[in-house]
Coordinates of C-alpha atoms and ligand atoms in Angstrom, one line a residue:
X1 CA -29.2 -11.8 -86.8
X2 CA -28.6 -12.6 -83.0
X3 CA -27.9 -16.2 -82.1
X4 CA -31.0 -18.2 -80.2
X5 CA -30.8 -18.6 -77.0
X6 CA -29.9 -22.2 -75.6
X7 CA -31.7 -24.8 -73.8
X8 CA -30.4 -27.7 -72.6
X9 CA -32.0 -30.8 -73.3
X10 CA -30.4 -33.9 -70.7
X11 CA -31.6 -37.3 -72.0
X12 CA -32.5 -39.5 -68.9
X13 CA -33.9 -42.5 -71.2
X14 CA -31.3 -45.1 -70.8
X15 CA -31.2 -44.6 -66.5
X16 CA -34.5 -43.5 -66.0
X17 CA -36.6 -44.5 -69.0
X18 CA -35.2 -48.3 -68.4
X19 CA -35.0 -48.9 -64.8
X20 CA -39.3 -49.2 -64.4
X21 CA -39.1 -51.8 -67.4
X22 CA -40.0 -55.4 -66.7
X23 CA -37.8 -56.6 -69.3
X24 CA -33.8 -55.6 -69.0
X25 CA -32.6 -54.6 -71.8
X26 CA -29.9 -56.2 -73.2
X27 CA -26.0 -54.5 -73.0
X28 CA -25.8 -54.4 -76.6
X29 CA -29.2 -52.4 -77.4
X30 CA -28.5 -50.2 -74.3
X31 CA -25.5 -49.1 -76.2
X32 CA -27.3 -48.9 -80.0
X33 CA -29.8 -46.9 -77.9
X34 CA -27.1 -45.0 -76.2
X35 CA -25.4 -44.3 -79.7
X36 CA -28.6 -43.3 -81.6
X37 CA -28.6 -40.4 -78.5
X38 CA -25.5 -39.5 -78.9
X39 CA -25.5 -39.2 -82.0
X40 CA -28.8 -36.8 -81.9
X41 CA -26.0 -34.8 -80.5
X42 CA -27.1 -34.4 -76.5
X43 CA -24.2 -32.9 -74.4
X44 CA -25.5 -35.1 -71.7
X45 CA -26.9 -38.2 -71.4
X46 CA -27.6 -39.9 -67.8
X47 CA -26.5 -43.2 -69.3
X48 CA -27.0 -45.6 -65.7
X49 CA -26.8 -46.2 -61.6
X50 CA -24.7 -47.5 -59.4
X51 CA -27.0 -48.3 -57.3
X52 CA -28.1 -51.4 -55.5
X53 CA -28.7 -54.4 -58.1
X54 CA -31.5 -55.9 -55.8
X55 CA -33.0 -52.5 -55.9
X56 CA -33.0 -51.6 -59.4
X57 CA -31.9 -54.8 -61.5
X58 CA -32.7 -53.5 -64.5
X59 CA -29.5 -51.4 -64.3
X60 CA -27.6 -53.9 -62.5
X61 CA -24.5 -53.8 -66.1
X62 CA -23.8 -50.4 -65.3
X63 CA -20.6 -51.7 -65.1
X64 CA -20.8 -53.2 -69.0
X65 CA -22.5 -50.2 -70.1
X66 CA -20.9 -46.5 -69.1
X67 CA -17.0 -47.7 -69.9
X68 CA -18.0 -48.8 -73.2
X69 CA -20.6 -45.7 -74.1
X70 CA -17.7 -43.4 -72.7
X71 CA -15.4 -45.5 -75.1
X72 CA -17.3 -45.1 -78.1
X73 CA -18.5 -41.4 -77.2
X74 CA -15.7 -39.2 -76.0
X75 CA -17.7 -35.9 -76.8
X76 CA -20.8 -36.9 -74.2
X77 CA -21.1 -36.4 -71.0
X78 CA -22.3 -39.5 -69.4
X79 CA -23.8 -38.7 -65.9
X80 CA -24.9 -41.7 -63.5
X81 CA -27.1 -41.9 -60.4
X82 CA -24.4 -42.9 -57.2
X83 CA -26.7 -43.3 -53.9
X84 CA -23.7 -43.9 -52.1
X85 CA -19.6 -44.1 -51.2
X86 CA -19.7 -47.2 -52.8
X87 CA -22.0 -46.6 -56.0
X88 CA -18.9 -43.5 -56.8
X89 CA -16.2 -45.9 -56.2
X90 CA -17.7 -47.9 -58.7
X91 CA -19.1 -45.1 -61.1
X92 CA -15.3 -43.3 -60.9
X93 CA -13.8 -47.1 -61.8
X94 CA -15.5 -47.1 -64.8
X95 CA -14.4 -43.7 -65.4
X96 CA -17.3 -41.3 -65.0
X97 CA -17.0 -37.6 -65.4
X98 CA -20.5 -36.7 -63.7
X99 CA -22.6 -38.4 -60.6
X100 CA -25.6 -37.5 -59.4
X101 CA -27.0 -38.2 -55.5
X102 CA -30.3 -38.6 -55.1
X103 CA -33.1 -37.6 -52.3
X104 CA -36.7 -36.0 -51.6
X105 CA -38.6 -33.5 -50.4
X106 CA -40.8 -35.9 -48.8
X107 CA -40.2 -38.6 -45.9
X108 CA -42.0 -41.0 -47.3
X109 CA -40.2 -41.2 -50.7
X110 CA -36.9 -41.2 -49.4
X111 CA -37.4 -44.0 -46.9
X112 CA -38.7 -45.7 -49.6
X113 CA -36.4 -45.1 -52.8
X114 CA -33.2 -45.0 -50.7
X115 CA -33.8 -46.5 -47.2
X116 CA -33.5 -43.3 -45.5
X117 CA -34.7 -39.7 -44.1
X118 CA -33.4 -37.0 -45.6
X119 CA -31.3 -35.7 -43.1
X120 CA -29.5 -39.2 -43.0
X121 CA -29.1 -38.7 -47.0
X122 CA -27.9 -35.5 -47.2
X123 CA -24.8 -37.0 -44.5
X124 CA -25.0 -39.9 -46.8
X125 CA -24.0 -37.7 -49.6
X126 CA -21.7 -35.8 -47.8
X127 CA -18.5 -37.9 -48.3
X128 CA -19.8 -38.2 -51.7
X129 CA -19.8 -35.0 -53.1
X130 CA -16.6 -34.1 -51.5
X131 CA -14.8 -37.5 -52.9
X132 CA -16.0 -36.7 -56.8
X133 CA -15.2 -33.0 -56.4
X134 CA -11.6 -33.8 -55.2
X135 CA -11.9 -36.2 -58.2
X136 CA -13.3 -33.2 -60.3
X137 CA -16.0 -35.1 -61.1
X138 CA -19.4 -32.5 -61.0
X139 CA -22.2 -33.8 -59.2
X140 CA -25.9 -33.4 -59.8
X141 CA -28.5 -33.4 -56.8
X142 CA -31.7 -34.4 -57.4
X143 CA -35.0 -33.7 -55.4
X144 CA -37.6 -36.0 -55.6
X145 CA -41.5 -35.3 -54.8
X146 CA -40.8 -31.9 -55.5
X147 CA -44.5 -30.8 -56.1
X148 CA -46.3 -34.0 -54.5
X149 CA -44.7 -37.6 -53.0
X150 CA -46.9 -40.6 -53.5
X151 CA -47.2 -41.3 -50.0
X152 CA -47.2 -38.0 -47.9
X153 CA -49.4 -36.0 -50.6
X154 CA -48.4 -32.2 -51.2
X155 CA -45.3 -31.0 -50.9
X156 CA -44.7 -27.4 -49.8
X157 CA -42.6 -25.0 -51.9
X158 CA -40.5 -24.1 -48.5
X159 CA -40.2 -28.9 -48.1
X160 CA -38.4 -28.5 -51.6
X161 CA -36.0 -25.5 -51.0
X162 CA -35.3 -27.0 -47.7
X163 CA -33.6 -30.0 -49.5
X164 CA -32.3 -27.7 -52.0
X165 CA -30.5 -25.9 -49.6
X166 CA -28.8 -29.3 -47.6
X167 CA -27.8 -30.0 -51.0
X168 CA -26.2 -26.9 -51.6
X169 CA -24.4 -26.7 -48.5
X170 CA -23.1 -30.2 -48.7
X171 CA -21.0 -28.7 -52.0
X172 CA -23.9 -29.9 -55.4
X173 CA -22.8 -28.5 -58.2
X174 CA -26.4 -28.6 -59.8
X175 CA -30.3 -28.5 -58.3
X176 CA -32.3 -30.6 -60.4
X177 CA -36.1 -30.7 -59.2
X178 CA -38.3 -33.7 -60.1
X179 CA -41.7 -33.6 -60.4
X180 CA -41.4 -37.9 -59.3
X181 CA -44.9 -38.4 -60.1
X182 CA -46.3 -36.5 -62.8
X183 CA -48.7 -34.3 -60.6
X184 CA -47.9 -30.5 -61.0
X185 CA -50.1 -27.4 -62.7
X186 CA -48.3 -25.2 -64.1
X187 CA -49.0 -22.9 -61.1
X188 CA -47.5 -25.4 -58.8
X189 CA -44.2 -25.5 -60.6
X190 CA -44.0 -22.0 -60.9
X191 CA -44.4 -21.5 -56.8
X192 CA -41.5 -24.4 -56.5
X193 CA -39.3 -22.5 -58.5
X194 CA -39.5 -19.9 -56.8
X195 CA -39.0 -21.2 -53.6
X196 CA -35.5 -23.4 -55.2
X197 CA -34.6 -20.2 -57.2
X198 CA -33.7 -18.8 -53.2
X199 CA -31.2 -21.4 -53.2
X200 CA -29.6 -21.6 -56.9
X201 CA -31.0 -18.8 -59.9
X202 CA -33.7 -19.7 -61.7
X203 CA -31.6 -20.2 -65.1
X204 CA -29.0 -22.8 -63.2
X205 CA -31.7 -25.2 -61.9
X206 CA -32.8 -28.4 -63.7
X207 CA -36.7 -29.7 -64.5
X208 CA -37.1 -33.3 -64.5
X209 CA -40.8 -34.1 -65.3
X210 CA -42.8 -36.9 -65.8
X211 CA -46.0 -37.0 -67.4
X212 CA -48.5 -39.1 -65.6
X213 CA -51.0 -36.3 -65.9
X214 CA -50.8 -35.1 -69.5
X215 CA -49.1 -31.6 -68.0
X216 CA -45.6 -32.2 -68.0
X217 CA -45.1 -30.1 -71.6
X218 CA -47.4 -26.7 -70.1
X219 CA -45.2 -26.7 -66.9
X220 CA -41.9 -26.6 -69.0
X221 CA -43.6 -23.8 -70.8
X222 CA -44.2 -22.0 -67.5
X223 CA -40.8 -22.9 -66.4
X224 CA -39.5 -21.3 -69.5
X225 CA -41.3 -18.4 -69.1
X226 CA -39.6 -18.1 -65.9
X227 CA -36.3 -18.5 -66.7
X228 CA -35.2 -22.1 -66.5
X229 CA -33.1 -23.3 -69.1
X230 CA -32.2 -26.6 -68.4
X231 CA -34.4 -29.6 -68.4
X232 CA -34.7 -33.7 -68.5
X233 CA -36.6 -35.8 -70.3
X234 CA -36.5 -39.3 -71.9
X235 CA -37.0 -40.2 -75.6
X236 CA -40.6 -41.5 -76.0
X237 CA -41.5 -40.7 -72.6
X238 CA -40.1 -44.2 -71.7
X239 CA -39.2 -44.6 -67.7
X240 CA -40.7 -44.0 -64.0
X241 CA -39.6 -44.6 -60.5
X242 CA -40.0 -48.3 -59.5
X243 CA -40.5 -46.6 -55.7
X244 CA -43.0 -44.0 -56.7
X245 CA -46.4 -46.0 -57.3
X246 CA -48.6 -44.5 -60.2
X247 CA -46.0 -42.6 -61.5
X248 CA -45.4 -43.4 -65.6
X249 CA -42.7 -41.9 -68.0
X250 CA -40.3 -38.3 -68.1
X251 CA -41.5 -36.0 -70.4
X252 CA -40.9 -36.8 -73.6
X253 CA -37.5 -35.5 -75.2
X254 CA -38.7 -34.8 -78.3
X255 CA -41.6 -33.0 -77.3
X256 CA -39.4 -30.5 -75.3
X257 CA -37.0 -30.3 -77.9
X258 CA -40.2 -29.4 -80.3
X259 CA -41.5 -26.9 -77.5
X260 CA -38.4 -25.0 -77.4
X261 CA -37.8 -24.6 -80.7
X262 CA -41.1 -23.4 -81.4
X263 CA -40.4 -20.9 -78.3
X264 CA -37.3 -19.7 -80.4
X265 CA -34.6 -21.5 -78.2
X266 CA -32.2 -23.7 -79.8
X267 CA -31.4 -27.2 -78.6
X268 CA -28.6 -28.4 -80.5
X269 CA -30.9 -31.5 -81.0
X270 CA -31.4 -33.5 -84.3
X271 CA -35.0 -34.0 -84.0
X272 CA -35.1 -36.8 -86.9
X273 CA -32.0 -38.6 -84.9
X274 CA -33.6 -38.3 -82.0
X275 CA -37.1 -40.2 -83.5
X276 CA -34.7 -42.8 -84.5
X277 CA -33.7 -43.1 -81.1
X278 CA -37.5 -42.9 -79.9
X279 CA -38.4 -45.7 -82.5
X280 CA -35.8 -48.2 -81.8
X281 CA -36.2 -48.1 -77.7
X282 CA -39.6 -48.4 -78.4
X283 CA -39.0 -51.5 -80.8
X284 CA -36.6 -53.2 -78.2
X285 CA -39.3 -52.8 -75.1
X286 CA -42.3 -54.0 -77.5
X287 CA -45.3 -53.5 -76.5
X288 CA -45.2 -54.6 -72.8
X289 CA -46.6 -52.5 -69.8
X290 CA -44.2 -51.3 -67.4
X291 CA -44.0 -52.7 -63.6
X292 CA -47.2 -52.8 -62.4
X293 CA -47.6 -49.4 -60.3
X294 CA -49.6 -50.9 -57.2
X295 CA -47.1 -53.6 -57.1
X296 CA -45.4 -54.2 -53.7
X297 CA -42.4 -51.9 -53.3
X298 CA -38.9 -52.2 -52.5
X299 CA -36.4 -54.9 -53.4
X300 CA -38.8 -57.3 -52.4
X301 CA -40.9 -56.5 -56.3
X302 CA -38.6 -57.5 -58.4
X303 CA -36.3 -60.2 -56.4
X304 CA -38.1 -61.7 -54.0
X305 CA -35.7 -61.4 -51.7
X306 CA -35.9 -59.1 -48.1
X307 CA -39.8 -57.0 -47.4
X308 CA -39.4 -53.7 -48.1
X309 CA -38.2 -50.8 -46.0
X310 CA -40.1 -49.0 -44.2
Ligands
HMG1 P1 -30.1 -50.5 -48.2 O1 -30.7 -51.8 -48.4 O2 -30.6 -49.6 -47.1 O3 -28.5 -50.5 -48.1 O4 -30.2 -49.7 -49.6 P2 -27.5 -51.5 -47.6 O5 -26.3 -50.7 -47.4 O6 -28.0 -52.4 -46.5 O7 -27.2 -52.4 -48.9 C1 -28.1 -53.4 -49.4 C2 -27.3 -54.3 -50.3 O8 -27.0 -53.5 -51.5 C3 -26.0 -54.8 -49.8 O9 -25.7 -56.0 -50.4 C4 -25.0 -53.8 -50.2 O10 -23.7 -54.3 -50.3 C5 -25.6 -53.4 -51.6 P3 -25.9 -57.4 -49.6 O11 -25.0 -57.3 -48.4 O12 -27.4 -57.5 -49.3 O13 -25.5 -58.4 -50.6 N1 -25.3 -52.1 -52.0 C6 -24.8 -51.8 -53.3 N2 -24.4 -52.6 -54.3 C7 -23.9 -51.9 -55.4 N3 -23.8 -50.6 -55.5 C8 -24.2 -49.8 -54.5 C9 -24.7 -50.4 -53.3 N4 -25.1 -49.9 -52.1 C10 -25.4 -50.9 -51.4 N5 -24.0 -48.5 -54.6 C11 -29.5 -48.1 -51.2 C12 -29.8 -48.4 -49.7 C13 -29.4 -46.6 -51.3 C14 -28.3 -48.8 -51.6 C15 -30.8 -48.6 -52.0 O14 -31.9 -48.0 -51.4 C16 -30.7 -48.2 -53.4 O15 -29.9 -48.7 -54.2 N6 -31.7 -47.4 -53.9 C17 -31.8 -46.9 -55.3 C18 -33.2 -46.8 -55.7 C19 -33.2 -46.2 -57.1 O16 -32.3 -46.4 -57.9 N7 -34.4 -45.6 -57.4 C20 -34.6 -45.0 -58.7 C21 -33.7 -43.8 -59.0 S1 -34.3 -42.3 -58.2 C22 -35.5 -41.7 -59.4 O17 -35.8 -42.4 -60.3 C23 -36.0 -40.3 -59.2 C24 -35.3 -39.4 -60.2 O18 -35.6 -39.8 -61.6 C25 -35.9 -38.0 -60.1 C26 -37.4 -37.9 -60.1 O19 -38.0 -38.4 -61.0 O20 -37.9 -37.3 -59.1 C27 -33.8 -39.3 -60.1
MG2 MG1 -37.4 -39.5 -62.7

């Protein structure tokens, strides 16, 4: 009998499923949460940022949390969100072995998520991507709004594999494609990989979906159909953008893990560990909503401090 073929599952719960929480979560249950992943057996678990704290305070102990997950887990790969020089210097202090830079397809969501167009981000991550790889430290580059942006609307196939292609020149060593706000058909997401898979083949690029709309689960069937074979998602569905208004959690893990394997792939996923996980994040954020979606945006929501950007 011939072996299945392998998806990879990337859980994004502890960065993205916590950073659109109104409570933070203490240190010690992001690690219990962290541990219950690993030991669902992930390869790769985005475990924070190293970003701005006024921005995103909710993972403002990144600094607490990846040295000690890294510590306790030497067989994971723990990847972390740098937006900048300095978010590496302080992701490769703490040791990480994987970064990710993050920007759009759209205008309006980078000036909003990272106080910049896109051409100023990509020369943003320039410096960045050459640092970590000198480091060899892989890096991950995420596009945002890849199907629609909350504040410019659509977002053309060509928009997305434009970005895909800075990224790619600047030196990425991964495309992963984001459907920000939980928008796309399964139509859509098929046109948009075909557009990236110009840049990077279809079975190197990454799916990151959320599920505002109840379709994130039909377009990772469609992208399976096509070839991809790599995908985020976040245990329980937890998570959103604070920057992206309306948007509401990733795809849930275990709901991508079930899809696959009833597709034939395997996962190398403990489903039952992986409930445990689900449960006990799910116990520790209780039952309260996440940040109000129309709330204002920028670090001006959560802080008080300076309006918004742009
Ligand atoms: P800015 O305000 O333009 O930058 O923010 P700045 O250079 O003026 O810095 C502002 C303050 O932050 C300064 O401190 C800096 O020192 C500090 P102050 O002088 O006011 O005391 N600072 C930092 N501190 C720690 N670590 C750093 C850092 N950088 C600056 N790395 C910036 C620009 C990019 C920093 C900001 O916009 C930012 O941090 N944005 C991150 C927003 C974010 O994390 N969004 C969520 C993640 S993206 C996402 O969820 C989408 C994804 O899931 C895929 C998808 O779903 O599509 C990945
Ligand atoms: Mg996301």
């Amino acid at each position: 009998m011939s072996a299945r073929a392998f998806v990879e599952l990337c859980e994004v719960g502890p960065r993205d499923g916590l950073q659109n929480e109104r409570r933070i979560v203490s240190v010690a249950d992001k690690l219990r949460y962290i541990a219950l992943l690993a030991g669902a057996g992930f390869r790769e678990i985005e475990a924070t940022s190293f970003v701005s704290p006024k921005w995103v305070p909710q993972l403002a102990d990144a600094e607490e949390v990846l040295p000690a997950a890294i510590a306790a887990h030497p067989g994971t790969l723990f990847s972390v969100l740098v937006p900048n020089e300095r978010g590496l210097e302080r992701a490769l202090a703490c040791g990480a072995r994987k970064v990710s830079v993050f920007t759009a397809a759209s205008e309006g969501f980078a000036r909003r998520n990272i106080n910049a167009t896109i051409a100023e981000s990509i020369e943003r991550f320039r410096p960045v991507v050459a640092r970590a790889r000198a480091a060899g430290v892989p890096v991950r580059g995420y596009v945002s709004c890849a199907v629609a942006c909350p504040f410019d609307g659509p977002v053309a196939p060509e928009a997305v594999r434009e970005t895909c292609a800075r990224l790619a020149e600047v030196g990425v060593d991964e495309l992963d494609l984001g459907d920000t706000i939980g928008v796309a058909h399964p139509d859509e997401i098929e046109r948009m990989l075909a557009a990236c898979a110009e840049v990077r083949p279809m079975e190197q690029l990454v799916l990151h979906l959320h599920d505002t709309h109840g379709r994130a689960l039909a377009c990772a069937g469609r992208a399976l159909d096509l070839g991809v074979r790599r995908f985020d998602g976040s245990t329980g569905g937890i998570g959103g953008c604070p920057y992206a208004p309306g948007a509401t959690g990733n795809v849930a893990t275990e709901r991508l893990a079930e899809l696959c394997e009833a597709r034939g792939f395997a996962t190398g996923v403990d489903r039952g560990q992986l409930a445990e996980a689900a449960r006990f994040i799910a116990g520790v954020l209780g039952p309260a909503a996440p940040l109000d979606p129309a709330a204002p945006l920028g670090p001006a929501a959560p802080l008080g401090s300076a309006p918004p950007p742009g």
